[in-house]
Amino acid sequence: MAVVSYLRETIIHAEPEEVFDFCSDLCNELVWNPNAEHVEKLDSGPVGVGTRFEARWANTGKVEVEVIQFDPPRTWTTRSATRGMDVLFRGTVTDVGGGAHYSARMVLKPKGLAWLYAPLALLAMRRQEATHLRLIKETLEANPVVGERPPRSV
């Protein structure tokens, strides 16, 4: 099985703990991602290993996303499956003195014939991720302690 991946990075002028808390909670995509149509946390309690989310973006149907690794305030990994591919996302936050270095790694593991379009899907995701990092950075730098925002749902 072929694997395709990418890594994007940015510096965010906010406390690393705030960056980790904001970015590791998938519900916050509704705050910054204009393509996020619905995100719902399916479990009670704080985000951690085993937490599941139901999400839908403009280019997907419903997707279940599960946190499979969680090491605050440094790193987390989620797993989901969509359109014939397993998708792993790994977020990492490190302190850079006066801010946080945030990196986002996406790994696509296509199954069956999905390997034919996986490179195109990855290219689209890579292009979106540059915008996503900019939007996360702008959101956190404009309001370091981002409060509850009403969720959007379609």
Coordinates of N, CA and C in Angstrom, one line a residue:
M1 N 0.9 -1.2 0.0 CA 0.0 0.0 0.0 C 0.9 1.2 0.0
A2 N 0.7 2.1 -0.9 CA 1.4 3.4 -1.0 C 1.0 4.3 0.1
V3 N 1.9 5.2 0.5 CA 1.5 6.2 1.5 C 2.0 7.5 1.0
V4 N 1.2 8.5 1.1 CA 1.5 9.9 0.7 C 1.3 10.8 1.9
S5 N 2.2 11.8 2.0 CA 2.1 12.7 3.2 C 2.7 14.0 2.9
Y6 N 2.4 15.0 3.8 CA 3.0 16.3 3.8 C 3.2 16.8 5.2
L7 N 4.0 17.8 5.3 CA 4.2 18.5 6.6 C 4.2 20.0 6.3
R8 N 3.4 20.7 7.1 CA 3.3 22.2 7.1 C 3.7 22.7 8.5
E9 N 4.3 23.9 8.5 CA 4.7 24.5 9.8 C 4.6 26.0 9.9
T10 N 4.4 26.5 11.1 CA 4.3 27.9 11.2 C 4.7 28.3 12.7
I11 N 5.0 29.5 12.9 CA 5.2 30.1 14.2 C 3.9 30.9 14.6
I12 N 3.4 30.6 15.8 CA 2.2 31.3 16.3 C 2.6 32.1 17.6
H13 N 2.3 33.4 17.6 CA 2.7 34.2 18.7 C 1.6 34.1 19.8
A14 N 1.6 32.9 20.5 CA 0.7 32.6 21.5 C 1.3 31.5 22.4
E15 N 0.8 31.4 23.6 CA 1.4 30.4 24.5 C 1.2 29.0 23.9
P16 N 2.3 28.1 24.0 CA 2.2 26.8 23.4 C 1.0 26.0 23.9
E17 N 0.7 26.1 25.2 CA -0.5 25.4 25.8 C -1.8 25.8 25.1
E18 N -1.9 27.1 24.8 CA -3.1 27.6 24.2 C -3.2 27.1 22.8
V19 N -2.1 27.1 22.1 CA -2.1 26.5 20.7 C -2.5 25.1 20.7
F20 N -1.9 24.3 21.6 CA -2.2 22.9 21.7 C -3.7 22.7 22.0
D21 N -4.2 23.3 23.1 CA -5.6 23.2 23.5 C -6.5 23.5 22.3
F22 N -6.3 24.6 21.6 CA -7.1 25.0 20.5 C -7.1 24.1 19.4
C23 N -5.9 23.7 18.9 CA -5.7 22.9 17.7 C -6.1 21.5 17.9
S24 N -5.9 20.9 19.1 CA -6.1 19.5 19.3 C -7.6 19.2 19.5
D25 N -8.5 20.2 19.7 CA -9.9 20.0 19.8 C -10.5 20.3 18.5
L26 N -10.9 19.2 17.8 CA -11.4 19.4 16.4 C -12.6 20.3 16.3
C27 N -13.4 20.4 17.4 CA -14.6 21.3 17.4 C -14.2 22.8 17.0
N28 N -12.9 23.1 17.3 CA -12.5 24.5 17.0 C -12.3 24.8 15.5
E29 N -12.4 23.7 14.7 CA -12.3 24.0 13.2 C -13.5 24.9 12.8
L30 N -14.6 24.8 13.6 CA -15.8 25.6 13.2 C -15.4 27.1 13.5
V31 N -14.4 27.4 14.3 CA -14.0 28.8 14.5 C -13.2 29.4 13.4
W32 N -12.3 28.6 12.8 CA -11.4 29.1 11.9 C -11.5 28.6 10.4
N33 N -12.1 27.4 10.2 CA -12.1 26.8 8.9 C -13.4 27.0 8.2
P34 N -13.4 27.8 7.2 CA -14.7 28.1 6.5 C -15.3 26.9 5.8
N35 N -14.5 25.8 5.6 CA -15.0 24.6 4.9 C -15.5 23.6 5.9
A36 N -15.4 23.9 7.2 CA -16.0 23.0 8.3 C -17.5 23.3 8.4
E37 N -18.3 22.3 8.1 CA -19.7 22.5 8.1 C -20.3 21.9 9.4
H38 N -19.7 20.9 10.0 CA -20.3 20.3 11.2 C -19.1 19.6 11.9
V39 N -19.0 19.8 13.2 CA -18.1 19.0 14.0 C -18.8 18.8 15.4
E40 N -18.9 17.6 15.8 CA -19.5 17.3 17.0 C -18.6 16.3 17.8
K41 N -18.4 16.6 19.0 CA -17.6 15.7 19.9 C -18.6 14.6 20.4
L42 N -18.3 13.3 20.2 CA -19.2 12.2 20.5 C -19.0 11.7 21.9
D43 N -18.0 12.1 22.6 CA -17.7 11.6 23.9 C -17.8 12.7 24.9
S44 N -18.1 12.4 26.2 CA -18.0 13.4 27.2 C -16.6 13.5 27.8
G45 N -16.3 14.5 28.5 CA -15.0 14.7 29.1 C -14.1 15.4 28.2
P46 N -12.9 15.6 28.7 CA -11.9 16.4 27.9 C -11.4 15.5 26.8
V47 N -10.8 16.2 25.8 CA -10.2 15.6 24.6 C -9.0 14.7 25.1
G48 N -8.9 13.5 24.6 CA -7.8 12.6 25.0 C -7.8 11.4 24.1
V49 N -7.0 10.4 24.4 CA -7.0 9.2 23.6 C -8.4 8.6 23.6
G50 N -8.9 8.2 22.5 CA -10.2 7.6 22.4 C -11.3 8.6 22.1
T51 N -11.1 9.9 22.2 CA -12.1 10.8 21.9 C -12.5 10.7 20.4
R52 N -13.8 10.7 20.2 CA -14.2 10.6 18.8 C -15.1 11.9 18.4
F53 N -14.9 12.3 17.2 CA -15.6 13.4 16.6 C -16.4 13.0 15.4
E54 N -17.5 13.5 15.1 CA -18.2 13.4 13.8 C -18.0 14.7 13.1
A55 N -17.5 14.7 11.9 CA -17.2 15.9 11.2 C -17.7 15.8 9.8
R56 N -17.9 17.0 9.2 CA -18.3 17.1 7.8 C -17.7 18.4 7.3
W57 N -16.9 18.3 6.2 CA -16.3 19.5 5.5 C -17.0 19.6 4.2
A58 N -16.8 20.7 3.6 CA -17.5 21.0 2.3 C -17.2 20.0 1.2
N59 N -16.1 19.3 1.3 CA -15.7 18.3 0.3 C -15.8 16.9 0.8
T60 N -16.5 16.6 1.9 CA -16.6 15.2 2.4 C -18.1 15.0 2.9
G61 N -18.4 13.7 3.0 CA -19.6 13.3 3.7 C -19.2 13.3 5.2
K62 N -20.0 12.6 6.0 CA -19.7 12.5 7.5 C -18.4 11.6 7.6
V63 N -17.6 12.1 8.5 CA -16.3 11.4 8.8 C -16.2 11.3 10.3
E64 N -15.9 10.1 10.8 CA -15.6 9.9 12.2 C -14.1 10.0 12.4
V65 N -13.7 10.9 13.3 CA -12.3 11.2 13.6 C -12.0 10.7 15.0
E66 N -11.0 9.9 15.2 CA -10.7 9.4 16.6 C -9.2 9.9 17.0
V67 N -9.1 10.4 18.2 CA -7.8 10.7 18.7 C -7.1 9.4 19.2
I68 N -6.0 9.1 18.6 CA -5.3 7.8 18.9 C -4.0 8.0 19.7
Q69 N -3.6 9.3 19.8 CA -2.4 9.6 20.6 C -2.6 11.0 21.1
F70 N -2.3 11.2 22.4 CA -2.5 12.5 23.0 C -1.5 12.8 24.1
D71 N -0.6 13.7 23.8 CA 0.5 14.0 24.8 C 0.6 15.5 25.0
P72 N -0.3 16.1 25.8 CA -0.3 17.5 26.0 C 0.9 18.0 26.8
P73 N 1.4 19.2 26.5 CA 1.0 20.1 25.4 C 1.8 20.0 24.2
R74 N 2.2 18.8 23.8 CA 3.2 18.7 22.7 C 2.6 18.1 21.4
T75 N 1.9 17.0 21.5 CA 1.5 16.3 20.2 C 0.2 15.5 20.4
W76 N -0.5 15.4 19.3 CA -1.6 14.5 19.2 C -1.7 13.9 17.8
T77 N -2.4 12.8 17.7 CA -2.6 12.2 16.4 C -4.1 11.7 16.3
T78 N -4.7 12.0 15.1 CA -6.0 11.5 14.9 C -6.0 10.5 13.7
R79 N -7.0 9.7 13.7 CA -7.2 8.7 12.6 C -8.6 8.9 12.1
S80 N -8.8 8.8 10.8 CA -10.1 8.8 10.2 C -10.0 8.0 8.9
A81 N -11.2 7.8 8.3 CA -11.2 7.1 7.0 C -12.3 7.8 6.1
T82 N -11.9 8.1 4.9 CA -12.8 8.7 4.0 C -12.3 8.4 2.5
R83 N -13.3 8.2 1.7 CA -13.1 8.0 0.2 C -12.0 7.0 -0.1
G84 N -12.0 5.8 0.7 CA -11.1 4.8 0.4 C -9.7 5.0 0.9
M85 N -9.5 5.9 1.9 CA -8.2 6.2 2.4 C -8.3 6.3 3.9
D86 N -7.3 5.7 4.6 CA -7.1 6.0 6.0 C -6.3 7.3 6.1
V87 N -6.7 8.2 7.0 CA -6.1 9.5 7.1 C -5.5 9.6 8.5
L88 N -4.2 9.9 8.6 CA -3.6 10.2 9.9 C -3.2 11.6 9.9
F89 N -3.5 12.3 11.0 CA -3.1 13.7 11.2 C -2.3 13.8 12.5
R90 N -1.2 14.4 12.4 CA -0.4 14.6 13.7 C 0.0 16.0 13.8
G91 N -0.5 16.6 14.9 CA -0.2 18.0 15.3 C 0.9 18.0 16.3
T92 N 1.9 18.9 16.2 CA 2.9 19.0 17.2 C 3.1 20.5 17.5
V93 N 3.3 20.8 18.8 CA 3.5 22.2 19.3 C 4.7 22.2 20.1
T94 N 5.7 23.1 19.8 CA 6.9 23.2 20.7 C 7.0 24.7 21.0
D95 N 7.6 24.9 22.2 CA 7.8 26.3 22.7 C 9.0 26.9 22.0
V96 N 8.9 28.1 21.5 CA 10.0 28.7 20.8 C 10.3 30.1 21.5
G97 N 9.9 30.2 22.7 CA 10.2 31.5 23.4 C 9.4 32.6 22.9
G98 N 8.3 33.0 23.5 CA 7.5 34.0 23.0 C 6.5 33.5 22.0
G99 N 6.4 32.2 21.8 CA 5.4 31.7 20.9 C 5.5 30.2 20.8
A100 N 4.9 29.7 19.8 CA 4.8 28.2 19.6 C 5.1 27.9 18.1
H101 N 5.9 26.9 17.9 CA 6.1 26.3 16.6 C 5.0 25.2 16.4
Y102 N 4.2 25.3 15.4 CA 3.1 24.4 15.2 C 3.3 23.7 13.9
S103 N 3.3 22.4 13.9 CA 3.5 21.6 12.7 C 2.3 20.7 12.5
A104 N 1.9 20.5 11.3 CA 0.8 19.6 10.9 C 1.2 18.6 9.9
R105 N 1.2 17.4 10.2 CA 1.6 16.3 9.2 C 0.3 15.5 8.9
M106 N 0.1 15.3 7.6 CA -1.0 14.6 7.1 C -0.5 13.4 6.4
V107 N -1.0 12.2 6.7 CA -0.6 11.0 6.0 C -1.8 10.3 5.4
L108 N -1.8 10.0 4.1 CA -2.9 9.3 3.5 C -2.4 7.9 3.1
K109 N -3.2 6.9 3.5 CA -2.9 5.5 3.2 C -4.1 5.0 2.4
P110 N -3.9 5.1 1.0 CA -5.0 4.7 0.2 C -5.2 3.2 0.2
K111 N -6.5 2.7 0.0 CA -6.8 1.3 -0.1 C -7.4 1.1 -1.5
G112 N -7.0 -0.1 -2.1 CA -7.6 -0.4 -3.4 C -7.3 0.6 -4.4
L113 N -8.3 0.9 -5.2 CA -8.1 1.9 -6.3 C -7.9 3.3 -5.9
A114 N -8.1 3.6 -4.6 CA -7.9 5.0 -4.1 C -6.5 5.5 -4.3
W115 N -5.5 4.5 -4.5 CA -4.2 5.0 -4.7 C -4.1 5.8 -6.0
L116 N -5.0 5.6 -6.9 CA -5.0 6.3 -8.2 C -5.2 7.8 -8.0
Y117 N -6.1 8.2 -7.1 CA -6.4 9.6 -6.9 C -5.8 10.2 -5.6
A118 N -5.1 9.4 -4.8 CA -4.5 9.8 -3.5 C -3.5 11.0 -3.7
P119 N -2.7 11.0 -4.7 CA -1.7 12.1 -4.9 C -2.5 13.4 -5.2
L120 N -3.6 13.3 -6.0 CA -4.4 14.6 -6.2 C -5.1 15.0 -4.9
A121 N -5.6 14.1 -4.1 CA -6.2 14.5 -2.9 C -5.2 15.1 -2.0
L122 N -4.0 14.6 -1.9 CA -2.9 15.1 -1.1 C -2.5 16.5 -1.6
L123 N -2.5 16.7 -2.9 CA -2.1 18.0 -3.4 C -3.2 19.1 -3.0
A124 N -4.4 18.7 -3.1 CA -5.5 19.6 -2.6 C -5.4 19.9 -1.1
M125 N -5.2 18.9 -0.3 CA -5.0 19.1 1.1 C -3.8 19.9 1.4
R126 N -2.7 19.7 0.8 CA -1.5 20.5 1.0 C -1.8 22.0 0.7
R127 N -2.5 22.2 -0.4 CA -2.8 23.6 -0.7 C -3.7 24.3 0.4
Q128 N -4.7 23.5 0.8 CA -5.6 24.0 1.9 C -4.9 24.2 3.2
E129 N -3.9 23.3 3.5 CA -3.3 23.4 4.8 C -2.5 24.7 5.0
A130 N -1.9 25.2 3.9 CA -1.2 26.5 4.0 C -2.2 27.6 4.5
T131 N -3.3 27.6 3.9 CA -4.4 28.5 4.3 C -4.8 28.2 5.7
H132 N -5.0 26.9 6.0 CA -5.5 26.6 7.4 C -4.5 27.1 8.4
L133 N -3.2 26.9 8.2 CA -2.2 27.4 9.2 C -2.3 28.9 9.4
R134 N -2.5 29.6 8.2 CA -2.6 31.0 8.3 C -3.8 31.4 9.1
L135 N -4.9 30.8 8.9 CA -6.2 31.1 9.6 C -6.1 30.7 11.1
I136 N -5.4 29.6 11.5 CA -5.2 29.3 12.9 C -4.3 30.3 13.5
K137 N -3.3 30.7 12.9 CA -2.3 31.7 13.4 C -3.0 33.0 13.6
E138 N -3.8 33.5 12.6 CA -4.5 34.7 12.8 C -5.5 34.7 13.9
T139 N -6.3 33.6 14.0 CA -7.3 33.4 15.1 C -6.6 33.5 16.4
L140 N -5.6 32.7 16.6 CA -4.9 32.6 18.0 C -4.2 33.9 18.3
E141 N -3.6 34.6 17.3 CA -2.8 35.8 17.6 C -3.8 37.0 17.8
A142 N -5.0 36.9 17.2 CA -5.9 38.0 17.4 C -6.6 37.9 18.8
N143 N -6.8 36.7 19.3 CA -7.5 36.4 20.5 C -6.9 35.2 21.1
P144 N -5.8 35.3 21.9 CA -5.0 34.2 22.4 C -5.9 33.2 23.2
V145 N -6.9 33.7 23.9 CA -7.8 32.8 24.7 C -9.1 32.8 23.9
V146 N -9.2 31.9 23.0 CA -10.4 31.8 22.1 C -11.5 31.2 22.9
G147 N -12.6 31.9 23.1 CA -13.8 31.4 23.8 C -14.7 30.5 23.0
E148 N -15.8 30.1 23.6 CA -16.8 29.3 22.9 C -17.4 30.1 21.8
R149 N -17.5 29.6 20.6 CA -18.2 30.2 19.5 C -19.4 29.3 19.2
P150 N -20.5 29.9 18.7 CA -21.6 29.0 18.4 C -21.2 28.1 17.2
P151 N -21.5 26.8 17.3 CA -21.1 26.0 16.1 C -22.0 26.2 14.9
R152 N -21.4 26.0 13.7 CA -22.1 26.1 12.5 C -22.6 24.7 12.2
S153 N -23.7 24.5 11.6 CA -24.1 23.2 11.2 C -25.0 23.4 9.9
V154 N -24.8 22.5 9.0 CA -25.6 22.6 7.7 C -26.4 21.3 7.7

